[in-house]
XYZ file of C-alpha atoms in Angstrom:
246
model
C -2.013 -23.436 -4.788
C -2.668 -19.772 -3.746
C -5.912 -18.078 -3.435
C -7.081 -14.501 -4.367
C -8.792 -12.326 -1.706
C -10.524 -9.197 -2.833
C -10.647 -6.104 -0.761
C -14.305 -6.441 -0.072
C -13.682 -10.023 1.255
C -10.847 -8.836 3.342
C -12.883 -6.027 4.932
C -15.667 -8.470 5.557
C -13.265 -10.801 7.466
C -11.972 -7.945 9.504
C -15.720 -6.681 10.348
C -16.773 -10.213 11.182
C -13.916 -10.456 13.790
C -14.760 -6.950 15.257
C -16.057 -6.528 18.703
C -18.130 -3.240 18.663
C -17.694 -2.633 22.410
C -13.969 -2.093 21.967
C -14.546 0.721 19.538
C -14.947 3.655 21.925
C -11.904 2.407 24.065
C -9.625 1.883 21.031
C -10.487 5.258 19.551
C -9.750 6.972 22.889
C -6.462 4.996 23.590
C -5.050 5.342 19.919
C -6.543 8.849 19.703
C -8.000 7.858 16.244
C -10.053 10.098 14.033
C -10.141 7.421 11.296
C -12.602 4.586 11.309
C -11.930 1.815 13.935
C -13.729 -1.535 13.704
C -12.749 -2.851 17.195
C -10.839 -5.970 15.934
C -8.597 -7.406 18.646
C -4.987 -7.711 17.815
C -5.151 -11.545 18.272
C -7.697 -11.811 15.684
C -5.866 -9.645 13.276
C -2.815 -11.936 13.846
C -4.936 -14.922 12.889
C -6.573 -13.424 9.903
C -3.293 -12.157 8.384
C -1.446 -15.303 8.971
C -4.082 -17.189 6.942
C -3.691 -14.534 4.340
C 0.018 -14.774 4.183
C -0.263 -18.567 3.700
C -2.960 -18.388 1.044
C -1.800 -15.304 -1.049
C 1.167 -15.061 -3.515
C 3.537 -12.256 -2.811
C 2.152 -10.194 -5.632
C -1.571 -10.564 -4.343
C -0.204 -9.787 -0.754
C 1.282 -6.596 -2.167
C -1.991 -5.577 -3.977
C -4.030 -6.302 -0.940
C -1.756 -4.631 1.488
C -1.795 -1.500 -0.795
C -5.640 -1.548 -1.072
C -6.118 -2.163 2.662
C -3.843 0.830 3.492
C -5.740 3.127 1.126
C -9.022 2.602 2.964
C -7.649 4.409 5.918
C -9.254 2.145 8.401
C -7.306 1.501 11.582
C -7.263 -2.199 11.653
C -6.950 -2.426 7.893
C -3.725 -0.532 7.900
C -2.497 -2.662 10.713
C -3.549 -5.734 8.625
C -1.681 -4.312 5.678
C 1.571 -4.159 7.700
C 1.069 -7.618 9.076
C 0.654 -8.986 5.561
C 4.179 -7.832 4.844
C 5.842 -8.849 8.126
C 7.864 -11.853 7.119
C 11.538 -12.639 7.534
C 12.209 -14.468 4.193
C 10.795 -12.847 1.051
C 12.548 -13.504 -2.255
C 12.744 -10.335 -4.478
C 11.302 -8.034 -1.838
C 12.237 -4.751 -3.512
C 8.468 -4.107 -4.065
C 7.805 -4.766 -0.470
C 10.429 -2.220 0.665
C 9.137 0.413 -1.717
C 5.524 -0.016 -0.518
C 6.571 0.183 2.992
C 8.491 3.373 2.364
C 5.517 4.812 0.604
C 3.560 4.646 3.820
C 5.852 6.838 5.857
C 4.308 10.047 5.005
C 0.940 8.655 6.292
C 2.056 7.761 9.727
C 0.387 9.888 12.368
C 0.414 7.658 15.488
C 2.434 5.051 17.112
C 0.123 1.878 16.702
C 0.089 1.732 12.839
C 3.439 3.199 12.595
C 5.040 0.322 14.839
C 3.372 -2.476 12.910
C 4.704 -0.994 9.572
C 8.198 -0.617 11.199
C 8.108 -4.301 12.288
C 7.638 -5.295 8.547
C 10.417 -2.751 7.763
C 12.623 -4.336 10.349
C 12.587 -7.745 8.422
C 13.531 -6.042 5.184
C 16.400 -4.243 6.776
C 17.846 -7.442 8.238
C 17.382 -8.979 4.904
C 19.294 -6.119 3.097
C 21.274 -3.981 5.396
C 22.178 -1.670 2.547
C 18.747 -0.232 2.824
C 20.013 1.701 5.890
C 21.108 4.299 3.244
C 17.462 4.716 2.571
C 16.639 5.051 6.271
C 19.238 7.641 6.776
C 17.222 10.028 4.461
C 14.313 9.574 6.828
C 16.276 11.032 9.790
C 16.221 14.434 8.230
C 12.551 14.441 7.361
C 10.184 17.358 8.380
C 7.724 14.555 9.345
C 8.215 13.496 13.019
C 6.765 9.962 12.475
C 9.275 9.387 9.596
C 12.113 10.475 11.755
C 10.892 8.249 14.509
C 10.410 5.366 12.271
C 14.217 5.420 11.418
C 15.086 4.349 15.058
C 11.979 2.043 15.449
C 12.704 0.155 12.058
C 16.393 -0.232 13.042
C 15.688 -1.916 16.581
C 17.169 -5.247 15.403
C 20.696 -3.691 15.741
C 20.018 -2.748 19.294
C 19.263 -6.252 20.145
C 22.345 -8.108 18.575
C 24.955 -9.999 20.685
C 28.575 -10.798 19.520
C 28.391 -8.381 16.720
C 30.468 -8.941 13.447
C 32.381 -5.725 12.444
C 29.951 -4.654 9.889
C 27.005 -4.901 12.307
C 28.963 -2.883 14.988
C 29.394 -0.379 12.354
C 25.852 -0.216 11.663
C 24.849 0.123 15.177
C 27.337 2.994 15.632
C 25.708 4.634 12.614
C 22.201 4.311 14.126
C 23.455 5.567 17.545
C 24.755 8.518 15.680
C 21.199 9.216 14.333
C 19.863 8.863 17.928
C 22.302 11.389 19.102
C 21.194 13.721 16.403
C 17.629 13.458 17.762
C 18.594 14.567 21.242
C 17.855 18.324 20.683
C 14.488 17.548 19.292
C 12.026 18.054 22.303
C 9.076 16.142 20.560
C 7.837 13.662 23.107
C 7.716 10.695 20.508
C 11.148 11.433 19.138
C 12.624 11.371 22.763
C 10.641 8.239 23.402
C 12.276 6.605 20.414
C 15.715 7.454 21.535
C 14.841 5.975 25.012
C 13.442 2.955 23.399
C 16.661 2.324 21.366
C 18.944 2.846 24.322
C 16.974 0.825 26.699
C 16.842 -2.154 24.370
C 20.596 -1.658 23.562
C 21.250 -1.786 27.314
C 20.138 -5.445 27.567
C 22.820 -6.464 25.076
C 25.555 -3.836 25.388
C 25.196 -1.989 28.676
C 28.511 -0.197 28.100
C 27.240 1.431 24.863
C 24.095 2.471 26.505
C 26.013 3.844 29.495
C 28.397 5.722 27.106
C 25.496 7.235 25.271
C 23.847 8.541 28.293
C 26.975 9.819 29.726
C 27.471 11.891 26.568
C 23.932 12.809 25.664
C 21.776 11.908 28.718
C 21.744 15.472 30.337
C 20.169 16.885 26.973
C 17.410 14.386 26.907
C 14.031 15.059 28.467
C 14.170 13.652 32.126
C 11.533 10.830 31.271
C 13.491 9.747 28.354
C 16.880 9.648 30.120
C 15.056 7.662 32.979
C 13.538 5.202 30.447
C 16.697 4.645 28.521
C 18.579 3.728 31.588
C 15.903 1.610 33.259
C 17.723 -1.662 32.900
C 21.342 -0.341 33.702
C 22.722 -1.762 36.872
C 24.977 1.495 37.183
C 22.512 4.213 36.194
C 24.070 7.497 34.793
C 23.753 10.254 37.143
C 22.182 13.272 35.753
C 23.887 16.641 36.289
C 22.014 19.111 38.606
C 19.291 20.961 36.687
C 20.060 24.512 35.410
C 17.938 26.751 37.532
C 17.771 29.277 34.653
C 16.647 26.499 32.051
C 13.445 27.252 30.318
C 10.515 24.936 30.858
C 10.587 23.447 27.281
C 14.046 22.200 27.788
C 13.182 20.340 30.973
């Protein structure tokens, strides 16, 4: 038997779990201009886990959509957590809703929770990488960043089947295409992907950095090679290089 939870009831549950003393710190840390309630992530996990168990998929989709539209920090994270589940039958509407949120991304915290939900849907249907490829050329930096974050499962695979190797190579191509972008969050997303890959395929990470590392920002290159036993040496800096390229 499933239950129905209204938006008002959902917001009341989030408000009841809020710790007002956390609000100022969270606003500063996450650089939020939207309302922040002060709900700890552990409480969000407990609340949304209960909702996932109690609600039908249709009701979860409806509630997630409503929570997202409130533009409350924790409500948007809760919306993403409502849809973060490995096995969902007939998940097209879930994938479509997640994609509809892309243009609203404006910071890493909400975006990363939504990308975790997207990861599950991509693993369930890798053909959706065709959709993700369109994200990589978006004018919106958070959509471009989401392409790599949502595809992190392919950085973490061991003993790849040929089709997954092809998918990994495809995503590495996207990462390479991002290298000239000097935006900090884009550079960080490249570093995150290559760093995670290095734990499962050090040779592939080493090869990427040998080819593209010198064009990455130094912090990103360092982060990407953090776990490599034989780090890729950077070429001497160009003394005539402009500051924005360093």
